[in-house]
Tab-separated table of C-alpha atoms in Angstrom:
chain	number	residue	atom	x	y	z
A	226	MET	CA	38.146	5.438	-30.021
A	227	ALA	CA	38.238	8.782	-28.201
A	228	ASN	CA	36.526	7.529	-25.068
A	229	GLY	CA	36.584	4.203	-23.434
A	230	GLN	CA	33.466	2.855	-24.939
A	231	TRP	CA	33.334	-1.073	-25.176
A	232	TYR	CA	33.225	-2.269	-28.618
A	233	PRO	CA	34.031	-5.520	-29.650
A	234	PRO	CA	35.262	-5.473	-33.497
A	235	GLU	CA	32.617	-8.558	-34.364
A	236	TRP	CA	29.487	-5.935	-33.825
A	237	PRO	CA	29.394	-4.481	-37.321
A	238	ASP	CA	29.427	-7.937	-38.844
A	239	ARG	CA	26.316	-8.940	-36.327
A	240	ILE	CA	24.410	-6.226	-37.195
A	241	ARG	CA	24.400	-6.465	-40.112
A	242	ALA	CA	23.640	-9.801	-39.925
A	243	LEU	CA	20.487	-9.084	-37.676
A	244	ALA	CA	19.352	-6.010	-40.199
A	245	ASP	CA	19.470	-8.716	-43.262
A	246	GLY	CA	17.658	-11.664	-41.208
A	247	THR	CA	20.435	-13.901	-41.046
A	248	LEU	CA	20.834	-13.784	-37.533
A	249	THR	CA	18.459	-14.579	-34.505
A	250	PRO	CA	18.358	-13.102	-31.280
A	251	THR	CA	18.885	-15.119	-28.178
A	252	THR	CA	16.755	-14.633	-25.047
A	253	PRO	CA	18.675	-12.361	-22.554
A	254	ARG	CA	19.233	-13.957	-19.545
A	255	ARG	CA	17.851	-11.961	-15.850
A	256	ALA	CA	20.899	-10.748	-14.293
A	257	ALA	CA	21.625	-8.076	-11.418
A	258	THR	CA	24.519	-5.712	-10.904
A	259	VAL	CA	25.131	-3.990	-7.777
A	260	MET	CA	27.073	0.020	-7.251
A	261	LEU	CA	28.654	-0.777	-3.997
A	262	LEU	CA	29.267	2.650	-2.684
A	263	ARG	CA	30.855	4.563	0.112
A	264	ASP	CA	31.434	7.771	1.389
A	265	ALA	CA	35.149	8.818	0.716
A	266	ALA	CA	37.588	9.360	3.334
A	267	ASP	CA	38.040	13.134	2.530
A	268	ALA	CA	34.345	13.928	3.117
A	269	GLY	CA	34.684	14.660	-0.732
A	270	GLY	CA	31.365	12.698	-1.975
A	271	ILE	CA	31.025	8.917	-3.102
A	272	GLU	CA	33.168	6.358	-4.454
A	273	VAL	CA	32.042	3.415	-6.424
A	274	HIS	CA	33.613	-0.089	-6.386
A	275	MET	CA	34.640	-1.570	-9.375
A	276	LEU	CA	36.542	-4.438	-11.234
A	277	ARG	CA	37.978	-4.786	-14.070
A	278	ARG	CA	37.156	-8.052	-16.137
A	279	ARG	CA	39.480	-10.518	-16.938
A	280	THR	CA	40.544	-11.143	-20.548
A	281	SER	CA	39.976	-14.424	-20.711
A	282	MET	CA	36.207	-13.601	-19.722
A	283	ALA	CA	33.563	-14.343	-22.888
A	284	PHE	CA	31.678	-11.281	-21.782
A	285	ALA	CA	33.144	-8.080	-21.743
A	286	ALA	CA	36.833	-8.768	-21.520
A	287	GLY	CA	38.956	-5.622	-20.019
A	288	ALA	CA	36.056	-3.671	-19.202
A	289	TYR	CA	35.402	-1.950	-15.704
A	290	ALA	CA	31.971	-3.108	-14.337
A	291	TYR	CA	30.531	-3.810	-11.069
A	292	PRO	CA	30.089	-6.699	-9.238
A	293	GLY	CA	27.086	-8.836	-10.757
A	294	GLY	CA	26.255	-11.758	-12.609
A	295	GLY	CA	22.995	-13.597	-13.780
A	296	VAL	CA	20.197	-14.977	-12.286
A	297	ASP	CA	20.726	-19.060	-10.143
A	298	PRO	CA	17.576	-20.883	-11.143
A	299	ARG	CA	17.524	-21.323	-7.576
A	300	ASP	CA	17.278	-17.783	-6.699
A	301	ASP	CA	13.447	-17.845	-6.753
A	302	ASP	CA	13.359	-20.689	-4.103
A	303	ARG	CA	10.740	-19.440	-1.156
A	304	GLN	CA	13.155	-20.686	1.585
A	305	VAL	CA	15.012	-17.336	1.507
A	306	ARG	CA	14.248	-15.437	4.519
A	307	TRP	CA	13.960	-11.713	3.863
A	308	ALA	CA	13.866	-8.817	5.094
A	309	GLY	CA	12.864	-5.025	3.812
A	310	PRO	CA	9.916	-3.938	1.162
A	311	SER	CA	7.756	-7.174	0.319
A	312	ARG	CA	8.556	-9.556	-2.901
A	313	ARG	CA	5.348	-7.587	-4.106
A	314	GLU	CA	6.590	-4.326	-3.386
A	315	TRP	CA	9.807	-5.379	-5.508
A	316	ALA	CA	7.657	-6.731	-8.328
A	317	LEU	CA	5.968	-3.379	-8.649
A	318	ARG	CA	8.976	-1.895	-8.313
A	319	LEU	CA	11.329	-3.775	-11.002
A	320	GLY	CA	7.761	-4.581	-12.880
A	321	VAL	CA	8.702	-8.356	-13.071
A	322	PRO	CA	6.265	-11.121	-11.322
A	323	GLU	CA	6.822	-11.754	-7.511
A	324	ARG	CA	8.868	-14.799	-7.779
A	325	ASP	CA	11.384	-13.100	-10.892
A	326	ALA	CA	11.479	-10.384	-8.358
A	327	GLN	CA	12.816	-12.491	-5.483
A	328	ALA	CA	15.121	-14.106	-8.030
A	329	ILE	CA	16.589	-10.537	-9.083
A	330	VAL	CA	17.094	-9.233	-5.508
A	331	CYS	CA	19.009	-12.438	-4.411
A	332	ALA	CA	21.166	-12.951	-7.623
A	333	ALA	CA	21.732	-8.812	-6.434
A	334	VAL	CA	22.932	-10.086	-2.870
A	335	ARG	CA	24.547	-13.504	-3.707
A	336	GLU	CA	26.797	-11.706	-6.635
A	337	THR	CA	27.789	-9.160	-4.135
A	338	PHE	CA	29.327	-11.253	-2.065
A	339	GLU	CA	30.557	-13.687	-4.986
A	340	GLU	CA	32.673	-11.283	-6.351
A	341	ALA	CA	33.523	-8.721	-3.567
A	342	GLY	CA	32.768	-10.642	-0.268
A	343	VAL	CA	30.552	-7.913	1.046
A	344	LEU	CA	27.088	-9.797	2.423
A	345	LEU	CA	24.367	-7.574	2.627
A	346	ALA	CA	22.422	-9.529	5.123
A	347	GLY	CA	21.982	-10.322	8.914
A	348	PRO	CA	21.244	-11.985	11.613
A	349	THR	CA	17.986	-10.087	12.459
A	350	PRO	CA	15.812	-8.085	10.266
A	351	ASP	CA	17.709	-4.557	11.491
A	352	THR	CA	21.080	-6.209	11.563
A	353	VAL	CA	23.929	-6.728	8.908
A	354	VAL	CA	26.934	-8.929	9.463
A	355	ASP	CA	30.250	-7.079	10.303
A	356	ASP	CA	32.799	-9.037	9.033
A	357	THR	CA	32.779	-11.465	6.377
A	358	THR	CA	36.861	-12.218	6.170
A	359	GLY	CA	38.311	-15.957	7.520
A	360	ALA	CA	38.171	-19.048	6.221
A	361	ASP	CA	34.805	-20.393	6.676
A	362	TRP	CA	33.536	-17.115	4.833
A	363	THR	CA	35.888	-18.201	2.236
A	364	ALA	CA	34.828	-21.671	1.865
A	365	ASP	CA	31.039	-20.504	1.641
A	366	ARG	CA	31.417	-17.633	-1.088
A	367	GLN	CA	33.456	-20.705	-2.936
A	368	ALA	CA	30.937	-22.722	-2.560
A	369	LEU	CA	27.944	-20.323	-3.962
A	370	ILE	CA	30.380	-19.470	-7.097
A	371	ASP	CA	30.628	-23.729	-7.791
A	372	ARG	CA	26.845	-23.701	-7.426
A	373	ASP	CA	27.171	-26.437	-4.844
A	374	VAL	CA	24.593	-24.784	-2.707
A	375	SER	CA	21.761	-22.386	-3.341
A	376	PHE	CA	21.749	-19.079	-1.837
A	377	ALA	CA	18.955	-20.080	0.253
A	378	GLU	CA	20.460	-23.088	1.576
A	379	PHE	CA	23.518	-20.382	2.911
A	380	LEU	CA	21.507	-17.822	4.193
A	381	GLN	CA	19.614	-20.936	6.193
A	382	ARG	CA	22.618	-22.428	7.327
A	383	ARG	CA	24.149	-18.805	8.722
A	384	GLY	CA	20.917	-18.433	10.016
A	385	LEU	CA	21.141	-14.918	8.361
A	386	VAL	CA	18.132	-12.745	6.738
A	387	LEU	CA	18.381	-10.988	3.345
A	388	ARG	CA	18.949	-7.544	3.673
A	389	SER	CA	16.744	-6.209	0.855
A	390	ASP	CA	16.181	-2.712	2.364
A	391	LEU	CA	19.776	-2.251	1.830
A	392	LEU	CA	19.411	-2.232	-1.765
A	393	GLY	CA	17.872	0.948	-4.173
A	394	ALA	CA	17.034	-0.142	-7.751
A	395	TRP	CA	19.132	2.371	-10.060
A	396	ALA	CA	18.389	1.193	-13.987
A	397	ARG	CA	17.583	-1.671	-16.701
A	398	TRP	CA	19.661	-2.292	-19.480
A	399	ILE	CA	19.325	-5.317	-21.926
A	400	THR	CA	22.397	-6.223	-23.920
A	401	PRO	CA	21.580	-5.382	-27.884
A	402	GLU	CA	19.654	-8.352	-29.688
A	403	PHE	CA	23.135	-8.696	-32.212
A	404	GLU	CA	24.990	-10.183	-29.066
A	405	PRO	CA	25.666	-13.563	-28.527
A	406	ARG	CA	25.441	-13.280	-24.977
A	407	ARG	CA	22.234	-11.419	-23.862
A	408	TYR	CA	21.073	-9.842	-20.340
A	409	ASP	CA	18.447	-8.401	-18.922
A	410	THR	CA	20.373	-6.217	-16.147
A	411	TRP	CA	18.840	-4.591	-13.231
A	412	PHE	CA	21.573	-2.048	-11.808
A	413	PHE	CA	21.124	-1.438	-7.569
A	414	VAL	CA	23.058	0.720	-5.256
A	415	ALA	CA	24.029	-0.357	-1.637
A	416	ALA	CA	26.196	1.085	0.971
A	417	LEU	CA	29.295	-1.041	1.969
A	418	PRO	CA	27.849	-2.198	5.366
A	419	PRO	CA	29.880	-0.830	8.640
A	420	GLY	CA	32.682	-3.167	9.580
A	421	GLN	CA	32.682	-4.753	6.380
A	422	ARG	CA	35.655	-4.708	3.379
A	423	THR	CA	35.752	-5.648	-0.325
A	424	SER	CA	37.891	-8.555	-1.247
A	425	ASP	CA	40.553	-8.357	-4.389
A	426	ASP	CA	40.366	-12.424	-4.975
A	427	SER	CA	37.179	-11.779	-7.688
A	428	SER	CA	37.635	-14.992	-9.944
A	429	GLU	CA	36.244	-12.675	-13.016
A	430	ALA	CA	38.349	-9.977	-12.247
A	431	ASP	CA	42.410	-9.184	-12.270
A	432	ARG	CA	41.620	-5.116	-10.798
A	433	THR	CA	39.341	-3.833	-8.222
A	434	VAL	CA	39.304	-0.335	-7.372
A	435	TRP	CA	37.241	2.303	-5.068
A	436	ILE	CA	37.017	5.499	-7.339
A	437	GLY	CA	34.744	8.554	-7.593
A	438	PRO	CA	32.473	8.200	-10.206
A	439	GLN	CA	33.545	11.743	-11.463
A	440	GLN	CA	37.222	10.560	-11.187
A	441	ALA	CA	36.162	7.306	-13.391
A	442	ALA	CA	34.562	8.857	-15.771
A	443	ALA	CA	36.791	11.519	-16.362
A	444	ALA	CA	39.025	8.782	-17.080
A	445	TYR	CA	36.580	6.866	-19.503
A	446	ASP	CA	36.285	10.297	-21.370
A	447	ARG	CA	40.329	10.044	-21.828
A	448	GLY	CA	39.674	6.467	-23.043
A	449	GLU	CA	41.938	5.505	-20.014
A	450	LEU	CA	39.448	3.023	-18.631
A	451	SER	CA	36.856	0.811	-21.050
A	452	MET	CA	33.162	0.081	-19.921
A	453	MET	CA	30.219	-0.613	-21.462
A	454	PRO	CA	27.134	1.810	-22.038
A	455	PRO	CA	25.496	0.878	-19.112
A	456	THR	CA	28.662	1.235	-16.953
A	457	ILE	CA	29.369	4.708	-17.777
A	458	ALA	CA	25.914	6.020	-17.820
A	459	THR	CA	25.499	4.500	-14.383
A	460	LEU	CA	28.350	6.550	-13.210
A	461	ARG	CA	27.482	9.877	-14.872
A	462	THR	CA	24.147	9.740	-12.477
A	463	LEU	CA	25.861	8.361	-9.330
A	464	ALA	CA	28.036	11.296	-9.566
A	465	ALA	CA	24.680	13.741	-8.621
A	466	HIS	CA	24.843	12.100	-5.516
A	467	GLY	CA	27.246	13.545	-2.200
A	468	SER	CA	26.954	10.623	0.171
A	469	ALA	CA	26.134	6.862	-0.323
A	470	ALA	CA	23.011	7.387	2.181
A	471	GLY	CA	21.838	10.032	-0.179
A	472	ALA	CA	22.522	7.748	-3.414
A	473	LEU	CA	20.466	4.980	-1.950
A	474	ALA	CA	17.745	7.689	-0.856
A	475	GLY	CA	17.576	8.616	-4.399
A	476	ALA	CA	17.303	5.458	-6.000
A	477	ALA	CA	13.250	5.679	-5.352
A	478	ALA	CA	13.183	8.139	-7.961
A	479	CYS	CA	15.177	6.020	-10.991
A	480	ASP	CA	13.748	5.423	-14.294
A	481	LEU	CA	13.268	1.682	-14.671
A	482	THR	CA	12.160	1.710	-18.245
A	483	PRO	CA	14.393	-1.061	-20.199
A	484	VAL	CA	17.304	0.529	-22.323
A	485	LEU	CA	17.996	-1.504	-25.367
A	486	ALA	CA	20.398	-0.662	-28.475
A	487	ARG	CA	18.908	-0.163	-31.754
A	488	ALA	CA	20.569	-0.677	-34.815
A	489	ARG	CA	18.884	1.043	-38.275
A	490	LEU	CA	20.249	1.282	-41.751
A	491	GLU	CA	20.270	5.094	-42.622
A	492	GLU	CA	22.043	6.784	-45.915
A	493	GLY	CA	24.811	3.933	-46.217
A	494	GLU	CA	25.647	3.487	-42.879
A	495	LEU	CA	24.707	1.540	-39.702
A	496	VAL	CA	23.462	3.754	-37.126
A	497	LEU	CA	23.769	1.893	-33.559
A	498	SER	CA	22.127	3.912	-30.615
A	499	TRP	CA	21.058	3.814	-27.157
A	500	PRO	CA	17.729	5.377	-26.888
A	501	GLY	CA	17.979	8.477	-24.225
A	502	HIS	CA	21.933	8.324	-24.460
A	503	ASP	CA	23.174	9.678	-27.656
A	504	GLU	CA	26.829	9.897	-26.621
A	505	PHE	CA	26.813	5.769	-27.181
A	506	THR	CA	25.657	6.501	-30.971
A	507	LYS	CA	27.952	4.657	-33.629
A	508	HIS	CA	28.073	5.023	-37.646
A	509	ILE	CA	29.079	2.456	-39.176
A	510	PRO	CA	29.865	2.239	-42.825
A	511	THR	CA	28.159	-0.284	-45.016
A	512	PRO	CA	30.107	-2.008	-47.547
A	513	GLY	CA	29.630	0.634	-51.049
A	514	GLY	CA	28.300	3.288	-48.405
A	515	SER	CA	28.829	6.710	-47.305
A	516	THR	CA	32.343	6.483	-45.232
A	517	SER	CA	31.133	10.155	-43.637
């Protein structure tokens, strides 16, 4: 491939199976991912925190992505202490019921803490913790990763309020129907809180990096960094913003219409496309079909 588009070798067979009716799509799981941003030290724009998924991962192994993951069934617990836009406002923004909105926002904040060690919460509705290092914080992260405690229990024990106002909804992508593991994922942006720093000990990543969106996109275009379509697509839109605060403010205007890949048979080829994102279109020859 000329660029770094993540493209599993089993996709063509699965696409054909979907087309001929022998593959039944699985129901996508709700998920959230966060593009954690900071202003570049040289005042030359923004940087985004990315991680490279371990090669042992069942989904998108070796691809660069953002901290994120699936919703914990307990993420819609009404005990969650909440600041910022109401659950109703988030429901309207995300296009889901209130209970789902809380679960998605909670997943975004929880997964950012689990995978990056950054916590978008504070003792009061207008503060945020300034240090998440130390053995006690590490133990709390591991307890969340192991699902020994719910996020609501963690916040309650720590006396913390979830700061939903520190998030901005950016995009929504749904894993293609031919994938065995499917996610309905909401992408968010957030600025790295003052005093906090990212951790490089994610259980799901073998490398983490702060990188400019333009730099990451250029490395993808050269085939040096592997990324899934949603990752590179959101990177390209981030590049238009000169500061973390500007990106967060710009999130309100972002289109959250779900993007779902489509596969169709056309002149002896299977054509795989993502509506509105022509750069990801793939033409897959079928047996006995054209190879042009």
